[in-house]
Amino acid sequence: MAGIKLSKLPDRTPVKLSITITPDLKRALDEYAEFYRTVYGQEEPVVELVPHMLAAFLAGDREFARIRHGRPKSA
């Protein structure tokens, strides 16, 4: 529809993903959740933090972003 500034919203349907992790990684994630609580004063379960952690990791990987968006590597 012409004249609207806001583009169509992306699909926001949640997708469930099950993974198996090592005990060491589970401890580290629990420690991170505790660190988060200390910093922000709000407790969030690991399962709520992990999607945001993964998104931040992927957003911060410049090489992956370059490949994902089809831009050639500059020399």
Short mmCIF file of N, CA and C in Angstrom, two decimals:
data_model
loop_
_atom_site.label_atom_id
_atom_site.label_comp_id
_atom_site.label_asym_id
_atom_site.label_seq_id
_atom_site.Cartn_x
_atom_site.Cartn_y
_atom_site.Cartn_z
N MET A 1 0.86 -1.18 0.00
CA MET A 1 0.00 0.00 0.00
C MET A 1 0.90 1.23 0.00
N ALA A 2 0.68 2.12 -0.90
CA ALA A 2 1.49 3.33 -1.03
C ALA A 2 1.16 4.31 0.09
N GLY A 3 2.14 5.13 0.45
CA GLY A 3 1.92 6.19 1.40
C GLY A 3 2.14 5.83 2.86
N ILE A 4 2.44 4.59 3.16
CA ILE A 4 2.69 4.23 4.55
C ILE A 4 4.19 4.14 4.78
N LYS A 5 4.66 4.77 5.85
CA LYS A 5 6.09 4.77 6.15
C LYS A 5 6.57 3.45 6.72
N LEU A 6 5.73 2.83 7.52
CA LEU A 6 6.12 1.60 8.19
C LEU A 6 6.01 0.43 7.22
N SER A 7 7.11 -0.30 7.07
CA SER A 7 7.06 -1.48 6.20
C SER A 7 6.31 -2.61 6.91
N LYS A 8 5.94 -3.60 6.14
CA LYS A 8 5.23 -4.74 6.70
C LYS A 8 6.10 -5.40 7.76
N LEU A 9 5.50 -5.74 8.89
CA LEU A 9 6.25 -6.35 9.98
C LEU A 9 6.71 -7.75 9.57
N PRO A 10 7.91 -8.14 10.03
CA PRO A 10 8.42 -9.47 9.70
C PRO A 10 7.66 -10.56 10.46
N ASP A 11 7.81 -11.78 10.03
CA ASP A 11 7.20 -12.92 10.71
C ASP A 11 7.76 -12.99 12.13
N ARG A 12 6.89 -13.02 13.10
CA ARG A 12 7.31 -13.07 14.50
C ARG A 12 6.85 -14.37 15.17
N THR A 13 6.53 -15.37 14.37
CA THR A 13 6.10 -16.65 14.91
C THR A 13 7.30 -17.32 15.57
N PRO A 14 7.21 -17.62 16.87
CA PRO A 14 8.33 -18.27 17.55
C PRO A 14 8.62 -19.65 16.96
N VAL A 15 9.88 -20.00 16.94
CA VAL A 15 10.32 -21.32 16.48
C VAL A 15 11.06 -21.96 17.63
N LYS A 16 10.62 -23.13 18.04
CA LYS A 16 11.26 -23.83 19.16
C LYS A 16 12.48 -24.60 18.63
N LEU A 17 13.58 -24.46 19.35
CA LEU A 17 14.82 -25.14 18.99
C LEU A 17 15.36 -25.82 20.23
N SER A 18 15.57 -27.11 20.17
CA SER A 18 16.12 -27.85 21.30
C SER A 18 17.57 -28.17 21.01
N ILE A 19 18.43 -27.93 22.00
CA ILE A 19 19.85 -28.24 21.85
C ILE A 19 20.33 -28.98 23.09
N THR A 20 21.44 -29.65 22.95
CA THR A 20 22.10 -30.30 24.07
C THR A 20 23.43 -29.59 24.28
N ILE A 21 23.70 -29.22 25.52
CA ILE A 21 24.93 -28.50 25.83
C ILE A 21 25.71 -29.24 26.91
N THR A 22 26.97 -28.88 27.03
CA THR A 22 27.82 -29.51 28.04
C THR A 22 27.50 -28.95 29.43
N PRO A 23 27.83 -29.70 30.47
CA PRO A 23 27.63 -29.18 31.83
C PRO A 23 28.40 -27.88 32.07
N ASP A 24 29.59 -27.76 31.50
CA ASP A 24 30.37 -26.53 31.66
C ASP A 24 29.65 -25.33 31.05
N LEU A 25 29.08 -25.52 29.86
CA LEU A 25 28.36 -24.42 29.22
C LEU A 25 27.11 -24.07 30.02
N LYS A 26 26.41 -25.07 30.56
CA LYS A 26 25.22 -24.81 31.38
C LYS A 26 25.60 -23.98 32.60
N ARG A 27 26.70 -24.34 33.26
CA ARG A 27 27.16 -23.56 34.42
C ARG A 27 27.48 -22.13 34.01
N ALA A 28 28.16 -21.98 32.88
CA ALA A 28 28.52 -20.63 32.41
C ALA A 28 27.27 -19.81 32.10
N LEU A 29 26.27 -20.42 31.50
CA LEU A 29 25.02 -19.71 31.21
C LEU A 29 24.30 -19.32 32.49
N ASP A 30 24.30 -20.22 33.47
CA ASP A 30 23.70 -19.90 34.77
C ASP A 30 24.44 -18.75 35.44
N GLU A 31 25.77 -18.77 35.35
CA GLU A 31 26.57 -17.68 35.92
C GLU A 31 26.29 -16.36 35.19
N TYR A 32 26.10 -16.44 33.88
CA TYR A 32 25.79 -15.23 33.12
C TYR A 32 24.43 -14.68 33.53
N ALA A 33 23.46 -15.55 33.73
CA ALA A 33 22.13 -15.11 34.18
C ALA A 33 22.24 -14.43 35.54
N GLU A 34 23.08 -14.95 36.41
CA GLU A 34 23.29 -14.31 37.71
C GLU A 34 23.98 -12.96 37.54
N PHE A 35 24.95 -12.89 36.67
CA PHE A 35 25.63 -11.62 36.36
C PHE A 35 24.62 -10.61 35.83
N TYR A 36 23.74 -11.04 34.94
CA TYR A 36 22.69 -10.18 34.39
C TYR A 36 21.81 -9.64 35.53
N ARG A 37 21.42 -10.53 36.45
CA ARG A 37 20.59 -10.11 37.58
C ARG A 37 21.31 -9.08 38.43
N THR A 38 22.60 -9.28 38.66
CA THR A 38 23.39 -8.34 39.45
C THR A 38 23.45 -6.98 38.77
N VAL A 39 23.67 -6.96 37.48
CA VAL A 39 23.81 -5.71 36.73
C VAL A 39 22.48 -4.97 36.62
N TYR A 40 21.41 -5.69 36.27
CA TYR A 40 20.14 -5.04 35.97
C TYR A 40 19.10 -5.12 37.09
N GLY A 41 19.39 -5.91 38.13
CA GLY A 41 18.45 -6.02 39.23
C GLY A 41 17.18 -6.76 38.87
N GLN A 42 17.22 -7.52 37.81
CA GLN A 42 16.05 -8.27 37.36
C GLN A 42 16.48 -9.67 36.98
N GLU A 43 15.81 -10.65 37.54
CA GLU A 43 16.15 -12.03 37.23
C GLU A 43 15.49 -12.47 35.93
N GLU A 44 16.28 -13.03 35.05
CA GLU A 44 15.78 -13.58 33.79
C GLU A 44 16.31 -15.00 33.66
N PRO A 45 15.46 -15.95 33.31
CA PRO A 45 15.94 -17.32 33.13
C PRO A 45 16.85 -17.42 31.90
N VAL A 46 17.73 -18.39 31.95
CA VAL A 46 18.67 -18.61 30.85
C VAL A 46 17.93 -18.75 29.52
N VAL A 47 16.80 -19.45 29.52
CA VAL A 47 16.08 -19.66 28.26
C VAL A 47 15.57 -18.36 27.66
N GLU A 48 15.41 -17.32 28.46
CA GLU A 48 15.01 -16.00 27.94
C GLU A 48 16.22 -15.22 27.45
N LEU A 49 17.38 -15.45 28.05
CA LEU A 49 18.60 -14.72 27.68
C LEU A 49 19.25 -15.27 26.42
N VAL A 50 19.23 -16.58 26.25
CA VAL A 50 19.96 -17.22 25.15
C VAL A 50 19.58 -16.69 23.77
N PRO A 51 18.30 -16.52 23.43
CA PRO A 51 18.00 -15.99 22.09
C PRO A 51 18.63 -14.62 21.85
N HIS A 52 18.65 -13.77 22.87
CA HIS A 52 19.24 -12.44 22.72
C HIS A 52 20.77 -12.52 22.64
N MET A 53 21.35 -13.47 23.38
CA MET A 53 22.79 -13.67 23.32
C MET A 53 23.20 -14.15 21.92
N LEU A 54 22.44 -15.08 21.37
CA LEU A 54 22.75 -15.57 20.03
C LEU A 54 22.58 -14.49 18.98
N ALA A 55 21.52 -13.70 19.10
CA ALA A 55 21.30 -12.61 18.15
C ALA A 55 22.44 -11.60 18.21
N ALA A 56 22.89 -11.27 19.43
CA ALA A 56 24.00 -10.32 19.59
C ALA A 56 25.29 -10.89 19.01
N PHE A 57 25.51 -12.18 19.23
CA PHE A 57 26.70 -12.83 18.68
C PHE A 57 26.70 -12.76 17.15
N LEU A 58 25.58 -13.13 16.54
CA LEU A 58 25.50 -13.11 15.08
C LEU A 58 25.60 -11.69 14.53
N ALA A 59 24.98 -10.74 15.20
CA ALA A 59 25.04 -9.34 14.75
C ALA A 59 26.46 -8.79 14.83
N GLY A 60 27.25 -9.29 15.77
CA GLY A 60 28.60 -8.80 15.95
C GLY A 60 29.65 -9.48 15.08
N ASP A 61 29.26 -10.51 14.36
CA ASP A 61 30.20 -11.23 13.51
C ASP A 61 30.20 -10.58 12.12
N ARG A 62 31.16 -9.72 11.88
CA ARG A 62 31.20 -8.94 10.63
C ARG A 62 31.34 -9.81 9.39
N GLU A 63 32.16 -10.83 9.48
CA GLU A 63 32.36 -11.70 8.32
C GLU A 63 31.06 -12.42 7.97
N PHE A 64 30.36 -12.91 8.98
CA PHE A 64 29.08 -13.58 8.75
C PHE A 64 28.08 -12.60 8.14
N ALA A 65 28.03 -11.38 8.65
CA ALA A 65 27.10 -10.36 8.13
C ALA A 65 27.41 -10.07 6.67
N ARG A 66 28.69 -9.99 6.34
CA ARG A 66 29.10 -9.71 4.96
C ARG A 66 28.62 -10.84 4.04
N ILE A 67 28.83 -12.07 4.45
CA ILE A 67 28.42 -13.22 3.65
C ILE A 67 26.90 -13.31 3.58
N ARG A 68 26.25 -13.08 4.70
CA ARG A 68 24.79 -13.18 4.76
C ARG A 68 24.11 -12.18 3.84
N HIS A 69 24.68 -11.02 3.73
CA HIS A 69 24.09 -9.98 2.90
C HIS A 69 24.68 -9.94 1.49
N GLY A 70 25.49 -10.94 1.16
CA GLY A 70 25.99 -11.08 -0.20
C GLY A 70 27.02 -10.06 -0.63
N ARG A 71 27.70 -9.44 0.33
CA ARG A 71 28.73 -8.46 -0.03
C ARG A 71 30.07 -9.18 -0.14
N PRO A 72 30.80 -8.91 -1.19
CA PRO A 72 32.12 -9.54 -1.33
C PRO A 72 33.09 -8.98 -0.30
N LYS A 73 34.05 -9.80 0.06
CA LYS A 73 35.08 -9.38 1.01
C LYS A 73 35.99 -8.37 0.33
N SER A 74 36.22 -7.24 1.01
CA SER A 74 37.10 -6.21 0.43
C SER A 74 38.55 -6.62 0.61
N ALA A 75 39.37 -6.26 -0.36
CA ALA A 75 40.79 -6.66 -0.35
C ALA A 75 41.61 -5.76 0.52
#
